[in-house]
PDB file of C-alpha atoms in Angstrom:
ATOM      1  CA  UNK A   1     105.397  59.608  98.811  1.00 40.00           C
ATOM      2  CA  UNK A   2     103.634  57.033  96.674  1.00 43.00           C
ATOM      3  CA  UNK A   3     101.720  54.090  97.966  1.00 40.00           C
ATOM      4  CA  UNK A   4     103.388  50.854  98.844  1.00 40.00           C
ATOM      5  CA  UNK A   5     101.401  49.516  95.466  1.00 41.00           C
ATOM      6  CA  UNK A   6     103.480  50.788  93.074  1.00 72.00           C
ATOM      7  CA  UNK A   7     107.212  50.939  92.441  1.00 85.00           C
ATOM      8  CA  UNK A   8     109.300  53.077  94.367  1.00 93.00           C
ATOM      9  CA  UNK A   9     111.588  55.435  92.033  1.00 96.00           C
ATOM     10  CA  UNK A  10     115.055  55.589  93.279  1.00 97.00           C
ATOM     11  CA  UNK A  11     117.518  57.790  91.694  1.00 97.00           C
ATOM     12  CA  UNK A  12     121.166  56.533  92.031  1.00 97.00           C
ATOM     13  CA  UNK A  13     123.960  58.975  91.664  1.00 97.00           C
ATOM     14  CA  UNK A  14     127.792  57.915  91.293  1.00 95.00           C
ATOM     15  CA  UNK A  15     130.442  58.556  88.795  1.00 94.00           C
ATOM     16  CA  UNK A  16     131.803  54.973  88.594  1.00 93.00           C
ATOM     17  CA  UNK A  17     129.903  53.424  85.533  1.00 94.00           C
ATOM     18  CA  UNK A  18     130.390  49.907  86.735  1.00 94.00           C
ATOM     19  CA  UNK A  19     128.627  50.765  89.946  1.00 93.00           C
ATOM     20  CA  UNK A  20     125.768  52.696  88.254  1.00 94.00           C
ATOM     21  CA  UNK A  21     124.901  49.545  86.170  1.00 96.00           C
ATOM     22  CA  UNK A  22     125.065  47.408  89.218  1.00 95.00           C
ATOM     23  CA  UNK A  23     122.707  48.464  91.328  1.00 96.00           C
ATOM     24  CA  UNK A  24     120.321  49.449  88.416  1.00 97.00           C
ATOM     25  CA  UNK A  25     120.161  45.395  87.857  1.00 96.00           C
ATOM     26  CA  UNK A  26     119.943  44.960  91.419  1.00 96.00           C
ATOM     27  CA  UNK A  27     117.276  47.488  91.954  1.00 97.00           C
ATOM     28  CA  UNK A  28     115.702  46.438  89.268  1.00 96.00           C
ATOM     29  CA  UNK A  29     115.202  43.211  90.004  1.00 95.00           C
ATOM     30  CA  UNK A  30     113.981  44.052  93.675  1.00 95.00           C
ATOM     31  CA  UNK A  31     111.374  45.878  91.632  1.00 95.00           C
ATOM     32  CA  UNK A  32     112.416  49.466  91.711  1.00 96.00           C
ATOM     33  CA  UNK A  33     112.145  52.099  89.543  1.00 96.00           C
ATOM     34  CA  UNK A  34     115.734  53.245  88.577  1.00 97.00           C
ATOM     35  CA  UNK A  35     117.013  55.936  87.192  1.00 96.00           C
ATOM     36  CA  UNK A  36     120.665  56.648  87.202  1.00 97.00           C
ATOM     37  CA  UNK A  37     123.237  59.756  86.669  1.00 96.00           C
ATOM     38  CA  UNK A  38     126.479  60.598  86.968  1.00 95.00           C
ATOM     39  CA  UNK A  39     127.324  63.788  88.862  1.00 94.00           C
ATOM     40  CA  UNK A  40     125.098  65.488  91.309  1.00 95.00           C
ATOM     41  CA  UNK A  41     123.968  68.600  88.861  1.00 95.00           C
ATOM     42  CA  UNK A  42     122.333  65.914  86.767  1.00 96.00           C
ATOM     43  CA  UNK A  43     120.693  64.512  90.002  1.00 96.00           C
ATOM     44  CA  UNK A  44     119.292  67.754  90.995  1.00 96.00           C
ATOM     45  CA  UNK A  45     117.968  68.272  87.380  1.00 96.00           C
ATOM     46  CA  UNK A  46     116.231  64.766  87.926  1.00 95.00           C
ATOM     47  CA  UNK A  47     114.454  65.531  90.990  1.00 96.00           C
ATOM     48  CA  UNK A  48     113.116  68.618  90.313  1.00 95.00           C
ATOM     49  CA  UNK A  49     112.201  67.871  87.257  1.00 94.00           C
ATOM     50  CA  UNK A  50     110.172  64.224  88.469  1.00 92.00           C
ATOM     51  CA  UNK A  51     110.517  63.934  91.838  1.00 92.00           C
ATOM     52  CA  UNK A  52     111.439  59.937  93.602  1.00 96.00           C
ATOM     53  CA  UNK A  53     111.138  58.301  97.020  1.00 95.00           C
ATOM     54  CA  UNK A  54     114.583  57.606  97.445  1.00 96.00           C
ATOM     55  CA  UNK A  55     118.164  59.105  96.704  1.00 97.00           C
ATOM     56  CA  UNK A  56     121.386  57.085  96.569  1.00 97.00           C
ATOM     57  CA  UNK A  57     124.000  59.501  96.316  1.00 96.00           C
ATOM     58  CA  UNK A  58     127.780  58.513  96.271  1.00 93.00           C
ATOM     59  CA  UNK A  59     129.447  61.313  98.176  1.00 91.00           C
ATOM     60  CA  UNK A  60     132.740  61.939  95.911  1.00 89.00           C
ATOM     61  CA  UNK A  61     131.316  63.510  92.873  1.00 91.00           C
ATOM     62  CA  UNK A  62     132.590  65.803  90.043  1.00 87.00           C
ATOM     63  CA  UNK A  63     130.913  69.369  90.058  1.00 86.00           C
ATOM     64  CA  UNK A  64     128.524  68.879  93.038  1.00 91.00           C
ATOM     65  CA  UNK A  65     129.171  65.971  95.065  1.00 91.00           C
ATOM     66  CA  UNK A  66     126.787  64.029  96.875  1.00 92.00           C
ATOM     67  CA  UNK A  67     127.264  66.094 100.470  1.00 92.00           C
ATOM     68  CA  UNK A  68     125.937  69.401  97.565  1.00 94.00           C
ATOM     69  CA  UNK A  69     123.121  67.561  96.220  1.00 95.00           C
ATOM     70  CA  UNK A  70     122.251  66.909  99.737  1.00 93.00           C
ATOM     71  CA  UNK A  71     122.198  70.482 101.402  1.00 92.00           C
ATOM     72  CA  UNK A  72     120.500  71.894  98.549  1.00 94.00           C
ATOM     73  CA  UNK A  73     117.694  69.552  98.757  1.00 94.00           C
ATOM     74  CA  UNK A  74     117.164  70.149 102.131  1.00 90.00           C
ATOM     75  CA  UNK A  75     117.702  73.527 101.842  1.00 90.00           C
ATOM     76  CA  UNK A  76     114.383  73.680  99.371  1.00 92.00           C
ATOM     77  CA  UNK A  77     112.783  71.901 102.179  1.00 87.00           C
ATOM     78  CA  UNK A  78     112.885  68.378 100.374  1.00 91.00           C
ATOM     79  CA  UNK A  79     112.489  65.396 102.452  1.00 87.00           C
ATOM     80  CA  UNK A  80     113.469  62.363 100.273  1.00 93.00           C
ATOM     81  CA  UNK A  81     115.151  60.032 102.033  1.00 92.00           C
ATOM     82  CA  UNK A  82     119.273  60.147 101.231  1.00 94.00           C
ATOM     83  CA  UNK A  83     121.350  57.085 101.601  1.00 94.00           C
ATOM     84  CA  UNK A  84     125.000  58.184 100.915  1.00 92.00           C
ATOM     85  CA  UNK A  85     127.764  56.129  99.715  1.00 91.00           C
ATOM     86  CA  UNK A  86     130.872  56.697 100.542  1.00 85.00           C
ATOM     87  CA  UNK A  87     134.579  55.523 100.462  1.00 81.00           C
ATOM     88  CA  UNK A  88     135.593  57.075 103.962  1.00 71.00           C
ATOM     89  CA  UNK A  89     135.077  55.267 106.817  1.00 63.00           C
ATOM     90  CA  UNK A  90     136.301  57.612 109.157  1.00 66.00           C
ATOM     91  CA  UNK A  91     133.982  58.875 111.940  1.00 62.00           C
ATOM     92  CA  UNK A  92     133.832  62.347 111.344  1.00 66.00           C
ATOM     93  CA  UNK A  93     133.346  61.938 107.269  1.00 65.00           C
ATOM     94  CA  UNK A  94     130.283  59.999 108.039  1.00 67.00           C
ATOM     95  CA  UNK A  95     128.921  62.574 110.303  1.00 69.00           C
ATOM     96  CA  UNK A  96     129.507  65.085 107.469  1.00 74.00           C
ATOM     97  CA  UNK A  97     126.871  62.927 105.378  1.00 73.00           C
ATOM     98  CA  UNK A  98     124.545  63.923 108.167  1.00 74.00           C
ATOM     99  CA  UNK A  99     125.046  67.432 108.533  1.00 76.00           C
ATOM    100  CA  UNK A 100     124.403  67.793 105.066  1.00 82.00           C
ATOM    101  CA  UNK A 101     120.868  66.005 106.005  1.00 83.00           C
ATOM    102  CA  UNK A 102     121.342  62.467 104.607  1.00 86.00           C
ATOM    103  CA  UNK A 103     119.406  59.642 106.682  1.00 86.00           C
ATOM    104  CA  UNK A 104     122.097  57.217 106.680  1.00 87.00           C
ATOM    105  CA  UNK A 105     125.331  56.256 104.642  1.00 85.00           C
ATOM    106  CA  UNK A 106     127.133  53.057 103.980  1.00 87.00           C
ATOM    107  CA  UNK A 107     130.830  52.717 103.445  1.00 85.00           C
ATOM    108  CA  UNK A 108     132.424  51.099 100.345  1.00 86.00           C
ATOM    109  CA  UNK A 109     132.474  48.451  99.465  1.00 86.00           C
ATOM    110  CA  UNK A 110     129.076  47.041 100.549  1.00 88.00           C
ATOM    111  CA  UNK A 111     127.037  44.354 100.629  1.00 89.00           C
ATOM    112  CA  UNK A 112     124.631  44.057  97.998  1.00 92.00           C
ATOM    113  CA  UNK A 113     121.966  42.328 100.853  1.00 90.00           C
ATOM    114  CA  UNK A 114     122.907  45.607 103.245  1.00 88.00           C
ATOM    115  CA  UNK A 115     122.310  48.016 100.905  1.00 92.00           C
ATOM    116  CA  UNK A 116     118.667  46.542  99.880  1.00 93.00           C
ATOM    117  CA  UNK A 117     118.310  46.478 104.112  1.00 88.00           C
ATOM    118  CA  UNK A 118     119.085  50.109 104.438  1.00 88.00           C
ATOM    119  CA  UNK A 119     116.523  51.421 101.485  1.00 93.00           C
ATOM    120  CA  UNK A 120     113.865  48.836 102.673  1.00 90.00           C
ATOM    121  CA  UNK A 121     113.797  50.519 106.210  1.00 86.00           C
ATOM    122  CA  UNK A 122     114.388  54.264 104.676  1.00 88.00           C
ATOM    123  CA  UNK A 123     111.052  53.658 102.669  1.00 89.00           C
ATOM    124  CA  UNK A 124     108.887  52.024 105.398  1.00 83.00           C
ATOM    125  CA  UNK A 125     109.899  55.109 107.445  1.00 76.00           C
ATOM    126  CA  UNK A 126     108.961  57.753 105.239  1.00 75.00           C
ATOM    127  CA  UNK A 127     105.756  55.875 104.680  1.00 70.00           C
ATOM    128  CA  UNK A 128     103.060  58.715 105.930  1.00 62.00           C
ATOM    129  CA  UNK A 129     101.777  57.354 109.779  1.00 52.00           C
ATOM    130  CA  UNK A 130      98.162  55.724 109.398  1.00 50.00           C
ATOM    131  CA  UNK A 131      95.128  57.188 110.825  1.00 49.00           C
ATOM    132  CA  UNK A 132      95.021  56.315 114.166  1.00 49.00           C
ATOM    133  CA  UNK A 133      98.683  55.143 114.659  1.00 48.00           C
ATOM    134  CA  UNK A 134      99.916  58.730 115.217  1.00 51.00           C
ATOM    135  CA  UNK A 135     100.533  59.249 119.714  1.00 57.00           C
ATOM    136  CA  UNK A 136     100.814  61.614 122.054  1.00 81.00           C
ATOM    137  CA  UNK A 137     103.437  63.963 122.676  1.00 88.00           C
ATOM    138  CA  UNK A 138     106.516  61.394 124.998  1.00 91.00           C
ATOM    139  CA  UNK A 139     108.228  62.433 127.597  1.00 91.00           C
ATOM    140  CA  UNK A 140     111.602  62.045 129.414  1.00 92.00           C
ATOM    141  CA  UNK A 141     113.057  64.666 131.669  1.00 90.00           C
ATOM    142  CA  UNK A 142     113.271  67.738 129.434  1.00 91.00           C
ATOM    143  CA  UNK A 143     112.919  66.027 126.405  1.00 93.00           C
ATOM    144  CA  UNK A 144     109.719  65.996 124.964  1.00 93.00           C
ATOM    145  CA  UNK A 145     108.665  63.916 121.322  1.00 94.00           C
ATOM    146  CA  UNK A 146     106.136  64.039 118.849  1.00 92.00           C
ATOM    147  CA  UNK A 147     105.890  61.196 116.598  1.00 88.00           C
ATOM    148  CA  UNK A 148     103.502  62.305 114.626  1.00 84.00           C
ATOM    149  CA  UNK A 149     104.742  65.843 113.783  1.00 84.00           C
ATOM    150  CA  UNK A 150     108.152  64.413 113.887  1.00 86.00           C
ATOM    151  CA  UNK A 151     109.122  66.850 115.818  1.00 90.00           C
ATOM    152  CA  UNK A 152     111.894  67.015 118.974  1.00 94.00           C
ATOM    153  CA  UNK A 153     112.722  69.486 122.307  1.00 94.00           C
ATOM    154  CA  UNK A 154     115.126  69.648 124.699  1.00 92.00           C
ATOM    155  CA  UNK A 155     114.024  72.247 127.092  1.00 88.00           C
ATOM    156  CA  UNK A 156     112.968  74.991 125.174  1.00 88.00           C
ATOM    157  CA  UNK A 157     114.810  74.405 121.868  1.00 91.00           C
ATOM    158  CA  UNK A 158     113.771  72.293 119.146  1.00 92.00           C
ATOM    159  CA  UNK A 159     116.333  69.957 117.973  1.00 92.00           C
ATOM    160  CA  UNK A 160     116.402  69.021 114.118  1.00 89.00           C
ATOM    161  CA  UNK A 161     116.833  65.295 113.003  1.00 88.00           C
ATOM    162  CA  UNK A 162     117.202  63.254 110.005  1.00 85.00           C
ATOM    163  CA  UNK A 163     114.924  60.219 109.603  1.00 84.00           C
ATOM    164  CA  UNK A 164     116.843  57.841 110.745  1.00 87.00           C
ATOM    165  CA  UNK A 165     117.756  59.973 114.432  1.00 90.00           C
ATOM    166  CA  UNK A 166     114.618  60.756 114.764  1.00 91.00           C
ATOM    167  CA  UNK A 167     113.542  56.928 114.457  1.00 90.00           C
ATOM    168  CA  UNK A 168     116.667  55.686 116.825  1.00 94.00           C
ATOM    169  CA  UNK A 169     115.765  58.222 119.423  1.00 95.00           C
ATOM    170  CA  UNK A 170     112.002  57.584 119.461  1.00 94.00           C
ATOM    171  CA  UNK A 171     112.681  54.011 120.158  1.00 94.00           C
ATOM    172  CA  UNK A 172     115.174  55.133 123.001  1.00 95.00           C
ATOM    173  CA  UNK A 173     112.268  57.120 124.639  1.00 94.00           C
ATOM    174  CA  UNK A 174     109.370  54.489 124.146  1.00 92.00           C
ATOM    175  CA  UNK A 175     111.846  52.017 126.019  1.00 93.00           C
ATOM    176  CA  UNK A 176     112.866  54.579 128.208  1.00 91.00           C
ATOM    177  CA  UNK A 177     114.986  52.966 131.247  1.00 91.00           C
ATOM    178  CA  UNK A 178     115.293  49.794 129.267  1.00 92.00           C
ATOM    179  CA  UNK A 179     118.320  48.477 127.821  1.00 94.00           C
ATOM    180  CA  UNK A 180     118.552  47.708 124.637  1.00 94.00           C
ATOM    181  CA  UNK A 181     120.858  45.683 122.785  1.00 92.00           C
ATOM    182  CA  UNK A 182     122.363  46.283 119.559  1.00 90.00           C
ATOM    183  CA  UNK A 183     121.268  43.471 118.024  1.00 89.00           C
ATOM    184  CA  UNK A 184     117.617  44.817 118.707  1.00 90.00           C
ATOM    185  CA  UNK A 185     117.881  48.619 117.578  1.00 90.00           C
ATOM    186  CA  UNK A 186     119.462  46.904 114.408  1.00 87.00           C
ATOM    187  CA  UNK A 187     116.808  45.188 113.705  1.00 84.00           C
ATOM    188  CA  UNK A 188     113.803  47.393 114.540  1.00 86.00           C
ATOM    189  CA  UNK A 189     115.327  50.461 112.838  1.00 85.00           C
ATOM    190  CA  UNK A 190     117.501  48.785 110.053  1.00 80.00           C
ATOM    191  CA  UNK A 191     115.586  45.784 109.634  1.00 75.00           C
ATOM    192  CA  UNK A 192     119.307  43.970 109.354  1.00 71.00           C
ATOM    193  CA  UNK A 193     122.164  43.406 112.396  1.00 68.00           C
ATOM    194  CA  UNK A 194     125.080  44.558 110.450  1.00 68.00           C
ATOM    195  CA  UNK A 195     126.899  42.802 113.322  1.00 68.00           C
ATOM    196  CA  UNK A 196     129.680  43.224 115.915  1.00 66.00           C
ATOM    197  CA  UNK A 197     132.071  44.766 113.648  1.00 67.00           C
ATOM    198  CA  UNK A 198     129.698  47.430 112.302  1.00 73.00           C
ATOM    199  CA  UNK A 199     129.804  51.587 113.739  1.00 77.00           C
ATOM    200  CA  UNK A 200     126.996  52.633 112.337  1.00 80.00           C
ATOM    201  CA  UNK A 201     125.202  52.962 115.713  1.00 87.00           C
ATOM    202  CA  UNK A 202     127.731  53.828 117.788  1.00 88.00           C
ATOM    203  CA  UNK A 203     128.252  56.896 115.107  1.00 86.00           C
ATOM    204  CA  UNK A 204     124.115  57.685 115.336  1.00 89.00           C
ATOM    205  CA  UNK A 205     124.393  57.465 119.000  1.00 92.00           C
ATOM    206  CA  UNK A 206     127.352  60.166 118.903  1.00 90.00           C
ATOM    207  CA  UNK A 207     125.632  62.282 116.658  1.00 88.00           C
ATOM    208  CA  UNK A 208     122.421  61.984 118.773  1.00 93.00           C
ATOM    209  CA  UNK A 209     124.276  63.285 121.946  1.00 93.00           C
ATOM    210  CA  UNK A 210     125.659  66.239 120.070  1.00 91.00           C
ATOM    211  CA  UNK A 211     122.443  67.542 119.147  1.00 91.00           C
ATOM    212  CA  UNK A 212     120.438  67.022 122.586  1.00 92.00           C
ATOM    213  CA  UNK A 213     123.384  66.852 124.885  1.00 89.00           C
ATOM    214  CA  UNK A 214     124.859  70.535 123.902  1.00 84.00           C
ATOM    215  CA  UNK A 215     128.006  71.051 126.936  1.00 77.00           C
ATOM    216  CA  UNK A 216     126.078  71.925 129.919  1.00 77.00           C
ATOM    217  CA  UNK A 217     123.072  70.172 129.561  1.00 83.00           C
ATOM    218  CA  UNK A 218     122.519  66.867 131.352  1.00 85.00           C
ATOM    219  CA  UNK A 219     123.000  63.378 129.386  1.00 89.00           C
ATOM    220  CA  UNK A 220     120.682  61.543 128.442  1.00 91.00           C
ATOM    221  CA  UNK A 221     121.893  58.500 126.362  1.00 94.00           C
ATOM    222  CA  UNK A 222     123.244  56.262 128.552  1.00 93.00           C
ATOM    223  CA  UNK A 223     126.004  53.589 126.961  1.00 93.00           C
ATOM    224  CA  UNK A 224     125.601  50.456 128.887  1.00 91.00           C
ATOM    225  CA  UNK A 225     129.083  48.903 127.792  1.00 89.00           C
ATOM    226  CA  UNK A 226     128.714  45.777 126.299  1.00 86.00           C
ATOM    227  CA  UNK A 227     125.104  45.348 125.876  1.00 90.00           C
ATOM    228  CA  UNK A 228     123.638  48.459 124.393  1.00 92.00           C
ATOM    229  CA  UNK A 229     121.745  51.793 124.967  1.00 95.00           C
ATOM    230  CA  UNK A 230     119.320  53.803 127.544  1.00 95.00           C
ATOM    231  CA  UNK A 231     117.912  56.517 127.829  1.00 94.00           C
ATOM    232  CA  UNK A 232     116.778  58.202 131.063  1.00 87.00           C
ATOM    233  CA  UNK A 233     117.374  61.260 132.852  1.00 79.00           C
ATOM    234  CA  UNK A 234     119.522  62.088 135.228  1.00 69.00           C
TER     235      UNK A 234
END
């Protein structure tokens, strides 16, 4: 990842022209790099051949579609942060997005403001920890956490996480036993409250509980209806 004092490259993919062109001025202007494509073989080409810091992918794609581009990256053991666009809004098709290893997704048609929002706090978290900042393993029941290593266990098994689960879940555990509201996890993991209407965490929330809360295993996350999210044991 480059330093915070030059541009961060971001490589949009998405087969609608108008789009592409859009958010190149937009990005632009924010004071990006851009570089733009149309299809996700030409994005893969891109990033191997000059790597960037961020990866807008749309997910419906001819040849290999953004959910391709995705796995394949992660497969080689890439990192970049993935922010996926996409024209379903249904639950599970945004959990898709995940499994294929993307770090968050907004639905068309967005906000310009959201979308600058979402990249903002996908670059300040992939921003390498400063000496000293890094703590200790934390703790809650059977769930232990390394921030530093960016690492997670339930028990005995190590649970993988995108970016932005693993950033939703450490704030759950350094609360631990506090609730907080959704206005508050917006804002210290988004940097933006998307407001009442939005799913987005109510769908990271889900996703979280499948991963640590396989059937069997005690819960966790605790939904404190109304108001927000917990996490203790129980």
């Amino acid at each position: 990842m480059r330093g915070m004092s030059t541009a961060n490259r971001i490589l949009v993919a998405d087969d609608d022209r108008a789009i592409r062109e859009s958010l190149e001025r937009a990005l632009e202007l924010e004071g990006y790099e851009v570089r733009t494509v149309g299809d996700g073989v030409q994005a893969l080409a891109v990033v191997h051949k000059d790597p960037v810091d961020l990866l807008v992918l749309d997910v419906m794609m001819p040849g290999v579609d953004g959910l391709g581009v995705s796995r394949v990256l992660r497969a080689e053991g890439d990192r970049t942060p993935i922010l996926m666009l996409t024209a379903r809004v249904e639950t599970p098709d945004r959990v898709a997005g995940l499994d294929a290893g993307a770090d968050d997704y907004l639905p068309k048609p967005f906000e310009l403001d959201e979308l600058l929002a979402r990249l903002r706090a996908l670059l300040r978290r992939a921003a390498p920890v400063a000496e000293g900042q890094a703590g200790q393993l934390l703790h809650v029941g059977d769930l232990r956490l390394d921030p530093e290593a960016r690492r997670v266990w339930r028990g005995e098994r190590e649970v993988e996480l995108s970016k932005t689960e693993f950033d939703l879940l450490e704030l759950l555990v350094r609360n631990a036993g506090i609730v907080l509201d959704h206005s508050t996890i917006y804002d210290r993991i988004w940097g933006y409250d998307f407001g009442p209407e939005s799913k987005n965490l109510a769908v990271y929330i889900s996703y979280l509980r499948r991963k640590l809360e396989p059937a069997g295993t005690p819960p966790l996350i605790q939904t404190i209806r109304g108001v927000g999210y917990t996490i203790r044991p129980q």
